[in-house]
mmCIF file of C-alpha atoms and ligand atoms in Angstrom:
data_model
loop_
_atom_site.group_PDB
_atom_site.id
_atom_site.type_symbol
_atom_site.label_atom_id
_atom_site.label_comp_id
_atom_site.label_asym_id
_atom_site.label_seq_id
_atom_site.Cartn_x
_atom_site.Cartn_y
_atom_site.Cartn_z
ATOM 1 C CA UNK A 1 -40.553 -10.365 6.900
ATOM 2 C CA UNK A 2 -41.093 -6.861 8.279
ATOM 3 C CA UNK A 3 -38.198 -4.418 8.330
ATOM 4 C CA UNK A 4 -38.328 -4.528 12.135
ATOM 5 C CA UNK A 5 -37.934 -8.321 12.163
ATOM 6 C CA UNK A 6 -35.155 -8.094 9.601
ATOM 7 C CA UNK A 7 -33.338 -5.453 11.684
ATOM 8 C CA UNK A 8 -33.654 -7.514 14.866
ATOM 9 C CA UNK A 9 -32.297 -10.611 13.154
ATOM 10 C CA UNK A 10 -29.335 -8.658 11.798
ATOM 11 C CA UNK A 11 -28.526 -7.291 15.262
ATOM 12 C CA UNK A 12 -28.785 -10.758 16.839
ATOM 13 C CA UNK A 13 -26.568 -12.191 14.107
ATOM 14 C CA UNK A 14 -24.037 -9.398 14.641
ATOM 15 C CA UNK A 15 -23.933 -9.969 18.398
ATOM 16 C CA UNK A 16 -23.731 -13.763 18.099
ATOM 17 C CA UNK A 17 -20.914 -13.569 15.547
ATOM 18 C CA UNK A 18 -18.938 -11.134 17.735
ATOM 19 C CA UNK A 19 -19.466 -13.345 20.795
ATOM 20 C CA UNK A 20 -18.263 -16.352 18.834
ATOM 21 C CA UNK A 21 -15.251 -14.481 17.410
ATOM 22 C CA UNK A 22 -14.129 -13.156 20.802
ATOM 23 C CA UNK A 23 -13.902 -16.735 22.077
ATOM 24 C CA UNK A 24 -12.221 -17.922 18.878
ATOM 25 C CA UNK A 25 -9.339 -15.458 19.327
ATOM 26 C CA UNK A 26 -8.830 -16.111 23.036
ATOM 27 C CA UNK A 27 -5.407 -17.705 22.350
ATOM 28 C CA UNK A 28 -4.418 -15.350 19.536
ATOM 29 C CA UNK A 29 -2.479 -12.255 20.538
ATOM 30 C CA UNK A 30 -3.242 -8.921 18.946
ATOM 31 C CA UNK A 31 -5.325 -5.803 18.908
ATOM 32 C CA UNK A 32 -8.931 -5.456 17.755
ATOM 33 C CA UNK A 33 -10.119 -3.322 14.816
ATOM 34 C CA UNK A 34 -13.634 -1.883 14.552
ATOM 35 C CA UNK A 35 -14.505 -0.472 11.115
ATOM 36 C CA UNK A 36 -17.580 1.751 11.265
ATOM 37 C CA UNK A 37 -18.189 3.138 14.751
ATOM 38 C CA UNK A 38 -21.680 4.472 14.039
ATOM 39 C CA UNK A 39 -23.555 4.793 17.316
ATOM 40 C CA UNK A 40 -20.836 2.726 19.007
ATOM 41 C CA UNK A 41 -22.988 -0.255 19.970
ATOM 42 C CA UNK A 42 -20.747 -2.960 18.577
ATOM 43 C CA UNK A 43 -17.659 -1.076 19.796
ATOM 44 C CA UNK A 44 -19.158 -1.097 23.278
ATOM 45 C CA UNK A 45 -19.938 -4.803 22.962
ATOM 46 C CA UNK A 46 -16.377 -5.563 21.886
ATOM 47 C CA UNK A 47 -15.056 -3.558 24.848
ATOM 48 C CA UNK A 48 -17.161 -5.690 27.138
ATOM 49 C CA UNK A 49 -16.152 -8.958 25.485
ATOM 50 C CA UNK A 50 -12.440 -8.148 25.295
ATOM 51 C CA UNK A 51 -11.619 -5.711 28.111
ATOM 52 C CA UNK A 52 -7.925 -6.580 28.005
ATOM 53 C CA UNK A 53 -7.471 -5.731 24.319
ATOM 54 C CA UNK A 54 -6.818 -2.380 22.688
ATOM 55 C CA UNK A 55 -9.560 -1.583 20.162
ATOM 56 C CA UNK A 56 -8.729 0.729 17.239
ATOM 57 C CA UNK A 57 -11.663 2.308 15.454
ATOM 58 C CA UNK A 58 -12.109 3.608 11.904
ATOM 59 C CA UNK A 59 -14.913 6.055 11.200
ATOM 60 C CA UNK A 60 -15.573 8.838 8.721
ATOM 61 C CA UNK A 61 -17.571 11.054 11.044
ATOM 62 C CA UNK A 62 -17.843 10.875 14.829
ATOM 63 C CA UNK A 63 -21.506 10.463 15.784
ATOM 64 C CA UNK A 64 -21.309 7.856 18.529
ATOM 65 C CA UNK A 65 -23.118 7.914 21.848
ATOM 66 C CA UNK A 66 -20.973 9.844 24.334
ATOM 67 C CA UNK A 67 -20.366 6.660 26.354
ATOM 68 C CA UNK A 68 -18.967 4.880 23.303
ATOM 69 C CA UNK A 69 -16.411 7.331 21.957
ATOM 70 C CA UNK A 70 -12.939 5.761 21.754
ATOM 71 C CA UNK A 71 -9.953 7.637 23.175
ATOM 72 C CA UNK A 72 -8.409 9.833 20.482
ATOM 73 C CA UNK A 73 -5.274 7.733 20.127
ATOM 74 C CA UNK A 74 -7.428 4.717 19.195
ATOM 75 C CA UNK A 75 -9.431 6.563 16.548
ATOM 76 C CA UNK A 76 -8.723 6.795 12.809
ATOM 77 C CA UNK A 77 -11.006 9.557 11.640
ATOM 78 C CA UNK A 78 -11.666 9.988 7.920
ATOM 79 C CA UNK A 79 -12.584 7.973 4.874
ATOM 80 C CA UNK A 80 -11.508 4.400 5.451
ATOM 81 C CA UNK A 81 -10.111 4.109 1.942
ATOM 82 C CA UNK A 82 -7.553 6.722 2.973
ATOM 83 C CA UNK A 83 -6.988 5.812 6.635
ATOM 84 C CA UNK A 84 -6.807 2.019 6.376
ATOM 85 C CA UNK A 85 -3.857 1.704 3.957
ATOM 86 C CA UNK A 86 -1.791 4.042 6.196
ATOM 87 C CA UNK A 87 -2.837 2.496 9.519
ATOM 88 C CA UNK A 88 0.019 -0.008 9.778
ATOM 89 C CA UNK A 89 2.403 2.866 10.604
ATOM 90 C CA UNK A 90 0.331 3.829 13.672
ATOM 91 C CA UNK A 91 -0.779 0.418 14.896
ATOM 92 C CA UNK A 92 1.472 -1.223 17.505
ATOM 93 C CA UNK A 93 0.831 -4.778 16.303
ATOM 94 C CA UNK A 94 -1.409 -6.849 14.055
ATOM 95 C CA UNK A 95 -5.041 -7.524 14.821
ATOM 96 C CA UNK A 96 -6.395 -10.789 16.193
ATOM 97 C CA UNK A 97 -9.968 -9.714 15.500
ATOM 98 C CA UNK A 98 -11.552 -7.224 13.120
ATOM 99 C CA UNK A 99 -15.190 -6.314 12.728
ATOM 100 C CA UNK A 100 -16.344 -4.378 9.713
ATOM 101 C CA UNK A 101 -19.807 -2.804 9.657
ATOM 102 C CA UNK A 102 -19.377 -0.037 7.116
ATOM 103 C CA UNK A 103 -23.051 0.322 6.394
ATOM 104 C CA UNK A 104 -24.614 2.677 3.933
ATOM 105 C CA UNK A 105 -28.240 2.714 2.858
ATOM 106 C CA UNK A 106 -27.193 1.308 -0.513
ATOM 107 C CA UNK A 107 -26.434 -2.426 -0.342
ATOM 108 C CA UNK A 108 -24.475 -2.381 -3.602
ATOM 109 C CA UNK A 109 -22.262 0.506 -2.464
ATOM 110 C CA UNK A 110 -21.754 -1.212 0.875
ATOM 111 C CA UNK A 111 -20.648 -4.444 -0.827
ATOM 112 C CA UNK A 112 -18.357 -2.534 -3.205
ATOM 113 C CA UNK A 113 -16.700 -0.677 -0.307
ATOM 114 C CA UNK A 114 -16.200 -3.939 1.595
ATOM 115 C CA UNK A 115 -14.529 -5.476 -1.451
ATOM 116 C CA UNK A 116 -12.156 -2.503 -1.797
ATOM 117 C CA UNK A 117 -11.068 -2.485 1.847
ATOM 118 C CA UNK A 118 -10.798 -6.282 2.226
ATOM 119 C CA UNK A 119 -7.194 -6.563 1.091
ATOM 120 C CA UNK A 120 -5.711 -3.649 3.102
ATOM 121 C CA UNK A 121 -7.663 -4.910 6.107
ATOM 122 C CA UNK A 122 -6.276 -8.420 5.751
ATOM 123 C CA UNK A 123 -2.732 -6.975 5.751
ATOM 124 C CA UNK A 124 -3.373 -5.522 9.237
ATOM 125 C CA UNK A 125 -4.349 -8.909 10.651
ATOM 126 C CA UNK A 126 -2.354 -11.719 12.149
ATOM 127 C CA UNK A 127 -2.435 -15.160 10.536
ATOM 128 C CA UNK A 128 -5.190 -17.153 12.254
ATOM 129 C CA UNK A 129 -7.051 -13.958 13.145
ATOM 130 C CA UNK A 130 -10.805 -13.656 12.736
ATOM 131 C CA UNK A 131 -12.628 -11.138 10.569
ATOM 132 C CA UNK A 132 -16.342 -10.586 11.164
ATOM 133 C CA UNK A 133 -18.109 -8.704 8.374
ATOM 134 C CA UNK A 134 -21.518 -7.369 7.454
ATOM 135 C CA UNK A 135 -20.650 -7.985 3.790
ATOM 136 C CA UNK A 136 -19.307 -10.963 1.866
ATOM 137 C CA UNK A 137 -15.586 -10.730 1.094
ATOM 138 C CA UNK A 138 -13.804 -12.646 -1.628
ATOM 139 C CA UNK A 139 -10.173 -12.018 -0.821
ATOM 140 C CA UNK A 140 -7.282 -14.483 -1.154
ATOM 141 C CA UNK A 141 -6.212 -15.891 2.234
ATOM 142 C CA UNK A 142 -9.573 -15.171 3.866
ATOM 143 C CA UNK A 143 -11.162 -18.530 4.587
ATOM 144 C CA UNK A 144 -14.945 -18.392 5.079
ATOM 145 C CA UNK A 145 -16.152 -20.043 8.301
ATOM 146 C CA UNK A 146 -19.633 -21.152 9.297
ATOM 147 C CA UNK A 147 -21.553 -18.608 11.333
ATOM 148 C CA UNK A 148 -22.703 -19.708 14.814
ATOM 149 C CA UNK A 149 -25.862 -21.822 15.149
ATOM 150 C CA UNK A 150 -28.972 -19.682 14.776
ATOM 151 C CA UNK A 151 -27.352 -17.204 12.391
ATOM 152 C CA UNK A 152 -28.792 -17.722 8.936
ATOM 153 C CA UNK A 153 -26.023 -18.199 6.339
ATOM 154 C CA UNK A 154 -25.546 -14.965 4.385
ATOM 155 C CA UNK A 155 -26.845 -12.700 7.151
ATOM 156 C CA UNK A 156 -23.371 -12.026 8.560
ATOM 157 C CA UNK A 157 -19.937 -13.346 7.576
ATOM 158 C CA UNK A 158 -16.911 -14.753 9.408
ATOM 159 C CA UNK A 159 -13.453 -15.390 7.930
ATOM 160 C CA UNK A 160 -10.157 -16.731 9.236
ATOM 161 C CA UNK A 161 -6.950 -15.196 7.920
ATOM 162 C CA UNK A 162 -4.743 -17.972 6.560
HETATM 163 C C1 SAM B 1 -24.014 0.905 10.304
HETATM 164 S S1 SAM B 1 -22.929 2.117 10.961
HETATM 165 C C2 SAM B 1 -22.000 1.172 12.137
HETATM 166 C C3 SAM B 1 -22.818 0.816 13.321
HETATM 167 C C4 SAM B 1 -22.009 0.285 14.475
HETATM 168 N N1 SAM B 1 -21.531 -1.063 14.194
HETATM 169 C C5 SAM B 1 -22.817 0.296 15.736
HETATM 170 O O1 SAM B 1 -23.019 -0.764 16.352
HETATM 171 O O2 SAM B 1 -23.250 1.370 16.152
HETATM 172 C C6 SAM B 1 -21.788 2.331 9.653
HETATM 173 C C7 SAM B 1 -20.744 3.373 9.889
HETATM 174 O O3 SAM B 1 -19.767 3.257 8.855
HETATM 175 C C8 SAM B 1 -19.276 4.551 8.569
HETATM 176 N N2 SAM B 1 -18.723 4.558 7.213
HETATM 177 C C9 SAM B 1 -19.372 4.256 6.056
HETATM 178 N N3 SAM B 1 -18.539 4.418 5.014
HETATM 179 C C10 SAM B 1 -17.347 4.828 5.508
HETATM 180 C C11 SAM B 1 -16.104 5.179 4.925
HETATM 181 N N4 SAM B 1 -15.912 5.135 3.597
HETATM 182 N N5 SAM B 1 -15.090 5.548 5.735
HETATM 183 C C12 SAM B 1 -15.256 5.585 7.083
HETATM 184 N N6 SAM B 1 -16.419 5.278 7.700
HETATM 185 C C13 SAM B 1 -17.458 4.903 6.924
HETATM 186 C C14 SAM B 1 -20.505 5.450 8.673
HETATM 187 O O4 SAM B 1 -20.122 6.789 8.934
HETATM 188 C C15 SAM B 1 -21.280 4.791 9.815
HETATM 189 O O5 SAM B 1 -21.041 5.454 11.032
#
């Protein structure tokens, strides 16, 4: 498969998982967490899907499109390994939905980072909440769910907090 095809499939999987997750949390109260703002595409999509929810964003370095920059009070700027463990003090409530897309060019480093932040992230989420991830997480109390039809298993990951 060409890199272009692979990229397109990843983007479709990401969108379909977020669409599914937004519906899945419709009866679950709570804020939304976006880990890895990047260009701000998935942040913008989440804003569109969940206009009534506050979305808090974690990012090391602000490089998003000007239309997708979160208000300052919703932004945790800095290395996520430092900001995430301290976030509970600033967040008004637990999260119903979290999306983590902390990509780096190195798949191994990306997986290792996801494994390190999984536990502090889970602590910020409400029981029954949904975590959508670009990397596999093996964390106690995170129950893996099937991805929506059309998303190849292993391309993107969805968990329920139990
Ligand atoms: C693939 S991009 C996210 C793309 C985004 N989902 C979008 O739709 O535009 C990954 C982002 O994660 C951020 N990131 C990677 N490691 C990080 C870390 N340790 N702390 C905070 N942010 C990190 C990078 O700066 C980058 O902006």
